[in-house]
mmCIF file of C-alpha atoms in Angstrom:
data_model
loop_
_atom_site.group_PDB
_atom_site.id
_atom_site.type_symbol
_atom_site.label_atom_id
_atom_site.label_comp_id
_atom_site.label_asym_id
_atom_site.label_seq_id
_atom_site.Cartn_x
_atom_site.Cartn_y
_atom_site.Cartn_z
ATOM 1 C CA UNK A 9 -165.561 6.874 -120.628
ATOM 2 C CA UNK A 10 -166.756 6.090 -117.120
ATOM 3 C CA UNK A 11 -163.133 5.610 -116.045
ATOM 4 C CA UNK A 12 -162.114 8.937 -117.559
ATOM 5 C CA UNK A 13 -164.974 10.728 -115.770
ATOM 6 C CA UNK A 14 -164.010 9.059 -112.480
ATOM 7 C CA UNK A 15 -160.431 10.375 -112.677
ATOM 8 C CA UNK A 16 -161.665 13.963 -112.959
ATOM 9 C CA UNK A 17 -162.190 13.883 -109.201
ATOM 10 C CA UNK A 18 -158.940 15.108 -107.502
ATOM 11 C CA UNK A 19 -159.187 12.545 -104.688
ATOM 12 C CA UNK A 20 -159.665 9.742 -107.165
ATOM 13 C CA UNK A 21 -156.680 10.962 -109.173
ATOM 14 C CA UNK A 22 -154.511 10.894 -106.043
ATOM 15 C CA UNK A 23 -155.735 7.392 -105.180
ATOM 16 C CA UNK A 24 -154.989 6.215 -108.707
ATOM 17 C CA UNK A 25 -151.461 7.686 -108.643
ATOM 18 C CA UNK A 26 -150.746 6.113 -105.243
ATOM 19 C CA UNK A 27 -151.891 2.758 -106.545
ATOM 20 C CA UNK A 28 -149.528 3.078 -109.512
ATOM 21 C CA UNK A 29 -146.625 3.971 -107.202
ATOM 22 C CA UNK A 30 -147.296 0.940 -105.032
ATOM 23 C CA UNK A 31 -147.362 -1.241 -108.146
ATOM 24 C CA UNK A 32 -144.045 0.214 -109.366
ATOM 25 C CA UNK A 33 -142.384 -0.277 -105.961
ATOM 26 C CA UNK A 34 -143.641 -3.860 -105.730
ATOM 27 C CA UNK A 35 -142.436 -4.610 -109.249
ATOM 28 C CA UNK A 36 -138.989 -3.174 -108.515
ATOM 29 C CA UNK A 37 -138.726 -5.246 -105.347
ATOM 30 C CA UNK A 38 -139.563 -8.361 -107.294
ATOM 31 C CA UNK A 39 -136.946 -7.475 -109.906
ATOM 32 C CA UNK A 40 -134.352 -6.848 -107.183
ATOM 33 C CA UNK A 41 -134.947 -10.261 -105.674
ATOM 34 C CA UNK A 42 -134.301 -11.834 -109.062
ATOM 35 C CA UNK A 43 -131.135 -9.806 -109.580
ATOM 36 C CA UNK A 44 -129.680 -11.028 -106.278
ATOM 37 C CA UNK A 45 -129.799 -14.701 -107.120
ATOM 38 C CA UNK A 46 -126.009 -14.659 -106.988
ATOM 39 C CA UNK A 47 -124.876 -12.918 -103.835
ATOM 40 C CA UNK A 48 -123.013 -13.262 -100.568
ATOM 41 C CA UNK A 49 -124.414 -13.325 -97.048
ATOM 42 C CA UNK A 50 -121.993 -11.886 -94.495
ATOM 43 C CA UNK A 51 -121.392 -13.023 -90.921
ATOM 44 C CA UNK A 52 -119.409 -11.054 -88.344
ATOM 45 C CA UNK A 53 -118.079 -14.275 -86.835
ATOM 46 C CA UNK A 54 -118.752 -17.990 -86.879
ATOM 47 C CA UNK A 55 -120.764 -17.707 -83.680
ATOM 48 C CA UNK A 56 -122.995 -14.903 -84.935
ATOM 49 C CA UNK A 57 -124.634 -16.920 -87.717
ATOM 50 C CA UNK A 58 -126.397 -19.533 -85.603
ATOM 51 C CA UNK A 59 -129.732 -17.827 -86.215
ATOM 52 C CA UNK A 60 -129.025 -17.055 -89.872
ATOM 53 C CA UNK A 61 -127.333 -20.044 -91.421
ATOM 54 C CA UNK A 62 -130.256 -22.325 -92.123
ATOM 55 C CA UNK A 63 -131.237 -24.060 -95.307
ATOM 56 C CA UNK A 64 -133.757 -21.281 -95.873
ATOM 57 C CA UNK A 65 -131.045 -18.627 -96.164
ATOM 58 C CA UNK A 66 -130.739 -19.141 -99.895
ATOM 59 C CA UNK A 67 -134.502 -19.226 -100.303
ATOM 60 C CA UNK A 68 -135.051 -15.913 -98.518
ATOM 61 C CA UNK A 69 -131.991 -13.961 -99.723
ATOM 62 C CA UNK A 70 -130.921 -15.600 -102.975
ATOM 63 C CA UNK A 71 -127.384 -15.834 -101.568
ATOM 64 C CA UNK A 72 -125.125 -18.459 -103.058
ATOM 65 C CA UNK A 73 -122.159 -17.903 -100.751
ATOM 66 C CA UNK A 74 -121.677 -17.249 -97.039
ATOM 67 C CA UNK A 75 -118.612 -15.414 -95.756
ATOM 68 C CA UNK A 76 -117.556 -16.853 -92.421
ATOM 69 C CA UNK A 77 -114.956 -15.155 -90.267
ATOM 70 C CA UNK A 78 -112.162 -16.752 -88.283
ATOM 71 C CA UNK A 79 -109.259 -15.022 -86.586
ATOM 72 C CA UNK A 80 -105.909 -16.657 -86.023
ATOM 73 C CA UNK A 81 -106.554 -16.074 -82.316
ATOM 74 C CA UNK A 82 -109.893 -17.947 -82.445
ATOM 75 C CA UNK A 83 -108.301 -20.881 -84.249
ATOM 76 C CA UNK A 84 -105.440 -20.914 -81.735
ATOM 77 C CA UNK A 85 -107.877 -20.816 -78.814
ATOM 78 C CA UNK A 86 -109.887 -23.780 -80.139
ATOM 79 C CA UNK A 87 -106.690 -25.753 -80.697
ATOM 80 C CA UNK A 88 -105.428 -25.067 -77.180
ATOM 81 C CA UNK A 89 -108.762 -26.256 -75.777
ATOM 82 C CA UNK A 90 -109.147 -29.365 -77.941
ATOM 83 C CA UNK A 91 -105.737 -30.195 -79.402
ATOM 84 C CA UNK A 92 -107.521 -30.787 -82.697
ATOM 85 C CA UNK A 93 -107.363 -28.949 -86.013
ATOM 86 C CA UNK A 94 -110.437 -30.875 -87.073
ATOM 87 C CA UNK A 95 -112.320 -29.148 -84.255
ATOM 88 C CA UNK A 96 -111.407 -25.788 -85.771
ATOM 89 C CA UNK A 97 -112.600 -26.915 -89.191
ATOM 90 C CA UNK A 98 -115.818 -28.208 -87.649
ATOM 91 C CA UNK A 99 -116.426 -24.850 -85.960
ATOM 92 C CA UNK A 100 -116.113 -23.123 -89.337
ATOM 93 C CA UNK A 101 -118.503 -25.486 -91.096
ATOM 94 C CA UNK A 102 -121.005 -26.062 -88.278
ATOM 95 C CA UNK A 103 -123.364 -23.310 -89.404
ATOM 96 C CA UNK A 104 -122.869 -23.342 -93.172
ATOM 97 C CA UNK A 105 -125.917 -24.688 -95.039
ATOM 98 C CA UNK A 106 -125.245 -27.543 -97.417
ATOM 99 C CA UNK A 107 -126.573 -25.557 -100.383
ATOM 100 C CA UNK A 108 -124.345 -22.487 -99.843
ATOM 101 C CA UNK A 109 -120.646 -22.083 -100.698
ATOM 102 C CA UNK A 110 -118.519 -20.882 -97.749
ATOM 103 C CA UNK A 111 -115.920 -18.148 -98.135
ATOM 104 C CA UNK A 112 -113.504 -18.247 -95.205
ATOM 105 C CA UNK A 113 -112.105 -14.874 -94.180
ATOM 106 C CA UNK A 114 -108.930 -15.588 -92.219
ATOM 107 C CA UNK A 115 -108.069 -12.614 -90.022
ATOM 108 C CA UNK A 116 -104.415 -12.355 -88.981
ATOM 109 C CA UNK A 117 -105.184 -11.008 -85.504
ATOM 110 C CA UNK A 118 -103.600 -12.938 -82.642
ATOM 111 C CA UNK A 119 -102.345 -10.724 -79.795
ATOM 112 C CA UNK A 120 -100.562 -13.671 -78.130
ATOM 113 C CA UNK A 121 -98.439 -14.436 -81.184
ATOM 114 C CA UNK A 122 -97.696 -11.050 -82.721
ATOM 115 C CA UNK A 123 -94.836 -8.604 -82.303
ATOM 116 C CA UNK A 124 -96.682 -5.915 -80.359
ATOM 117 C CA UNK A 125 -95.197 -3.003 -78.390
ATOM 118 C CA UNK A 126 -96.133 -2.943 -74.715
ATOM 119 C CA UNK A 127 -98.360 0.105 -75.214
ATOM 120 C CA UNK A 128 -100.141 -1.372 -78.231
ATOM 121 C CA UNK A 129 -103.904 -1.629 -78.156
ATOM 122 C CA UNK A 130 -105.307 -5.122 -77.765
ATOM 123 C CA UNK A 131 -107.238 -4.824 -81.033
ATOM 124 C CA UNK A 132 -104.286 -3.677 -83.136
ATOM 125 C CA UNK A 133 -102.965 -6.226 -85.639
ATOM 126 C CA UNK A 134 -99.194 -6.602 -85.968
ATOM 127 C CA UNK A 135 -97.049 -9.084 -87.872
ATOM 128 C CA UNK A 136 -96.633 -12.664 -86.718
ATOM 129 C CA UNK A 137 -93.818 -13.148 -84.223
ATOM 130 C CA UNK A 138 -93.253 -16.667 -85.540
ATOM 131 C CA UNK A 139 -93.934 -16.711 -89.276
ATOM 132 C CA UNK A 140 -93.359 -20.458 -89.437
ATOM 133 C CA UNK A 141 -95.969 -20.980 -86.731
ATOM 134 C CA UNK A 142 -98.438 -18.820 -88.614
ATOM 135 C CA UNK A 143 -97.748 -20.695 -91.844
ATOM 136 C CA UNK A 144 -98.256 -24.007 -90.034
ATOM 137 C CA UNK A 145 -101.625 -22.845 -88.701
ATOM 138 C CA UNK A 146 -102.771 -21.861 -92.190
ATOM 139 C CA UNK A 147 -101.611 -25.175 -93.606
ATOM 140 C CA UNK A 148 -103.362 -27.298 -90.978
ATOM 141 C CA UNK A 149 -106.590 -25.325 -91.258
ATOM 142 C CA UNK A 150 -106.672 -25.566 -95.058
ATOM 143 C CA UNK A 151 -105.790 -29.268 -94.920
ATOM 144 C CA UNK A 152 -108.703 -30.060 -92.604
ATOM 145 C CA UNK A 153 -111.058 -27.996 -94.753
ATOM 146 C CA UNK A 154 -110.258 -29.802 -98.016
ATOM 147 C CA UNK A 155 -113.450 -30.596 -99.866
ATOM 148 C CA UNK A 156 -115.360 -28.153 -97.652
ATOM 149 C CA UNK A 157 -113.863 -24.704 -98.254
ATOM 150 C CA UNK A 158 -112.422 -23.661 -101.610
ATOM 151 C CA UNK A 159 -112.182 -19.900 -101.108
ATOM 152 C CA UNK A 160 -109.884 -18.295 -98.531
ATOM 153 C CA UNK A 161 -109.830 -14.536 -97.990
ATOM 154 C CA UNK A 162 -106.599 -13.290 -96.412
ATOM 155 C CA UNK A 163 -107.344 -10.656 -93.800
ATOM 156 C CA UNK A 164 -109.493 -7.708 -94.886
ATOM 157 C CA UNK A 165 -109.248 -3.923 -95.053
ATOM 158 C CA UNK A 166 -105.760 -3.698 -93.475
ATOM 159 C CA UNK A 167 -105.868 0.081 -93.889
ATOM 160 C CA UNK A 168 -109.105 0.463 -91.927
ATOM 161 C CA UNK A 169 -109.007 2.643 -88.821
ATOM 162 C CA UNK A 170 -111.333 1.184 -86.196
ATOM 163 C CA UNK A 171 -111.147 4.298 -84.046
ATOM 164 C CA UNK A 172 -109.708 7.393 -85.759
ATOM 165 C CA UNK A 173 -109.732 9.364 -82.479
ATOM 166 C CA UNK A 174 -107.517 6.915 -80.601
ATOM 167 C CA UNK A 175 -105.539 5.810 -83.652
ATOM 168 C CA UNK A 176 -106.465 2.147 -83.250
ATOM 169 C CA UNK A 177 -105.785 0.528 -86.589
ATOM 170 C CA UNK A 178 -106.369 -2.821 -88.248
ATOM 171 C CA UNK A 179 -102.782 -3.339 -89.471
ATOM 172 C CA UNK A 180 -99.962 -1.636 -87.589
ATOM 173 C CA UNK A 181 -96.839 -2.790 -89.387
ATOM 174 C CA UNK A 182 -95.477 -1.964 -92.821
ATOM 175 C CA UNK A 183 -96.934 -2.849 -96.188
ATOM 176 C CA UNK A 184 -93.994 -5.224 -96.683
ATOM 177 C CA UNK A 185 -94.798 -7.077 -93.456
ATOM 178 C CA UNK A 186 -98.399 -7.481 -94.523
ATOM 179 C CA UNK A 187 -97.351 -8.755 -97.953
ATOM 180 C CA UNK A 188 -94.978 -11.274 -96.358
ATOM 181 C CA UNK A 189 -97.717 -12.632 -94.095
ATOM 182 C CA UNK A 190 -100.218 -12.805 -96.964
ATOM 183 C CA UNK A 191 -97.689 -14.680 -99.078
ATOM 184 C CA UNK A 192 -96.938 -17.120 -96.252
ATOM 185 C CA UNK A 193 -100.662 -17.820 -95.783
ATOM 186 C CA UNK A 194 -101.287 -18.216 -99.513
ATOM 187 C CA UNK A 195 -98.379 -20.624 -99.977
ATOM 188 C CA UNK A 196 -99.404 -22.739 -96.984
ATOM 189 C CA UNK A 197 -103.047 -22.947 -98.065
ATOM 190 C CA UNK A 198 -102.150 -23.890 -101.645
ATOM 191 C CA UNK A 199 -99.692 -26.495 -100.382
ATOM 192 C CA UNK A 200 -102.413 -28.061 -98.225
ATOM 193 C CA UNK A 201 -105.074 -27.769 -100.905
ATOM 194 C CA UNK A 202 -103.894 -27.096 -104.476
ATOM 195 C CA UNK A 203 -107.512 -26.572 -105.545
ATOM 196 C CA UNK A 204 -108.044 -23.689 -103.124
ATOM 197 C CA UNK A 205 -108.641 -20.139 -104.357
ATOM 198 C CA UNK A 206 -106.771 -17.338 -102.582
ATOM 199 C CA UNK A 207 -108.481 -13.957 -102.294
ATOM 200 C CA UNK A 208 -106.588 -11.022 -100.853
ATOM 201 C CA UNK A 209 -108.669 -8.806 -98.582
ATOM 202 C CA UNK A 210 -109.810 -5.552 -100.102
ATOM 203 C CA UNK A 211 -108.900 -2.068 -98.915
ATOM 204 C CA UNK A 212 -111.366 0.212 -97.203
ATOM 205 C CA UNK A 213 -111.873 3.223 -99.473
ATOM 206 C CA UNK A 214 -108.639 5.044 -100.277
ATOM 207 C CA UNK A 215 -105.603 3.474 -98.663
ATOM 208 C CA UNK A 216 -104.136 5.478 -95.779
ATOM 209 C CA UNK A 217 -100.764 4.160 -96.871
ATOM 210 C CA UNK A 218 -101.119 6.224 -100.019
ATOM 211 C CA UNK A 219 -100.861 9.410 -97.974
#
């Protein structure tokens, strides 16, 4: 009865309602944290996860996988500097916690080894000039990552326009060219590591190719 009388006061009613809302929000947050026990933490590049990829990442986020990003150009640059494919593999794994599964997103971009018109933008992605060279790179990378990386994502969002105003686009060649390069990468990775899983990059929204 005393509680009922107390809630007759408008200010007390408002306080009571606010307290209930806070309780509901807190409860939902707790539920959300439980629902994200299986999730993926994303990294823009291998270098950008130095401050994120610690053994506490899983504890704080509930993530079970970490998507690391490596371009063909980055791999090529490391190889030119070190002469070692193991060095490339080490750069991929250096910041992956031992309790989190890595997903390696292999971006096809390499302006030094692609068929690009002279007026092409530096960021545009074209097909490999030397498909055998590209296949070899994928094979060597997957071979050095055996037992470390099981999941390989081939490029991502090839239909994504980075800058609609200037027309800069992720993938500049035909659908067939993209399919050929994906197939070459998939075959090379599976040859190097038969236990590997190949994931084709998703499309961003509705494909522009569909227009």
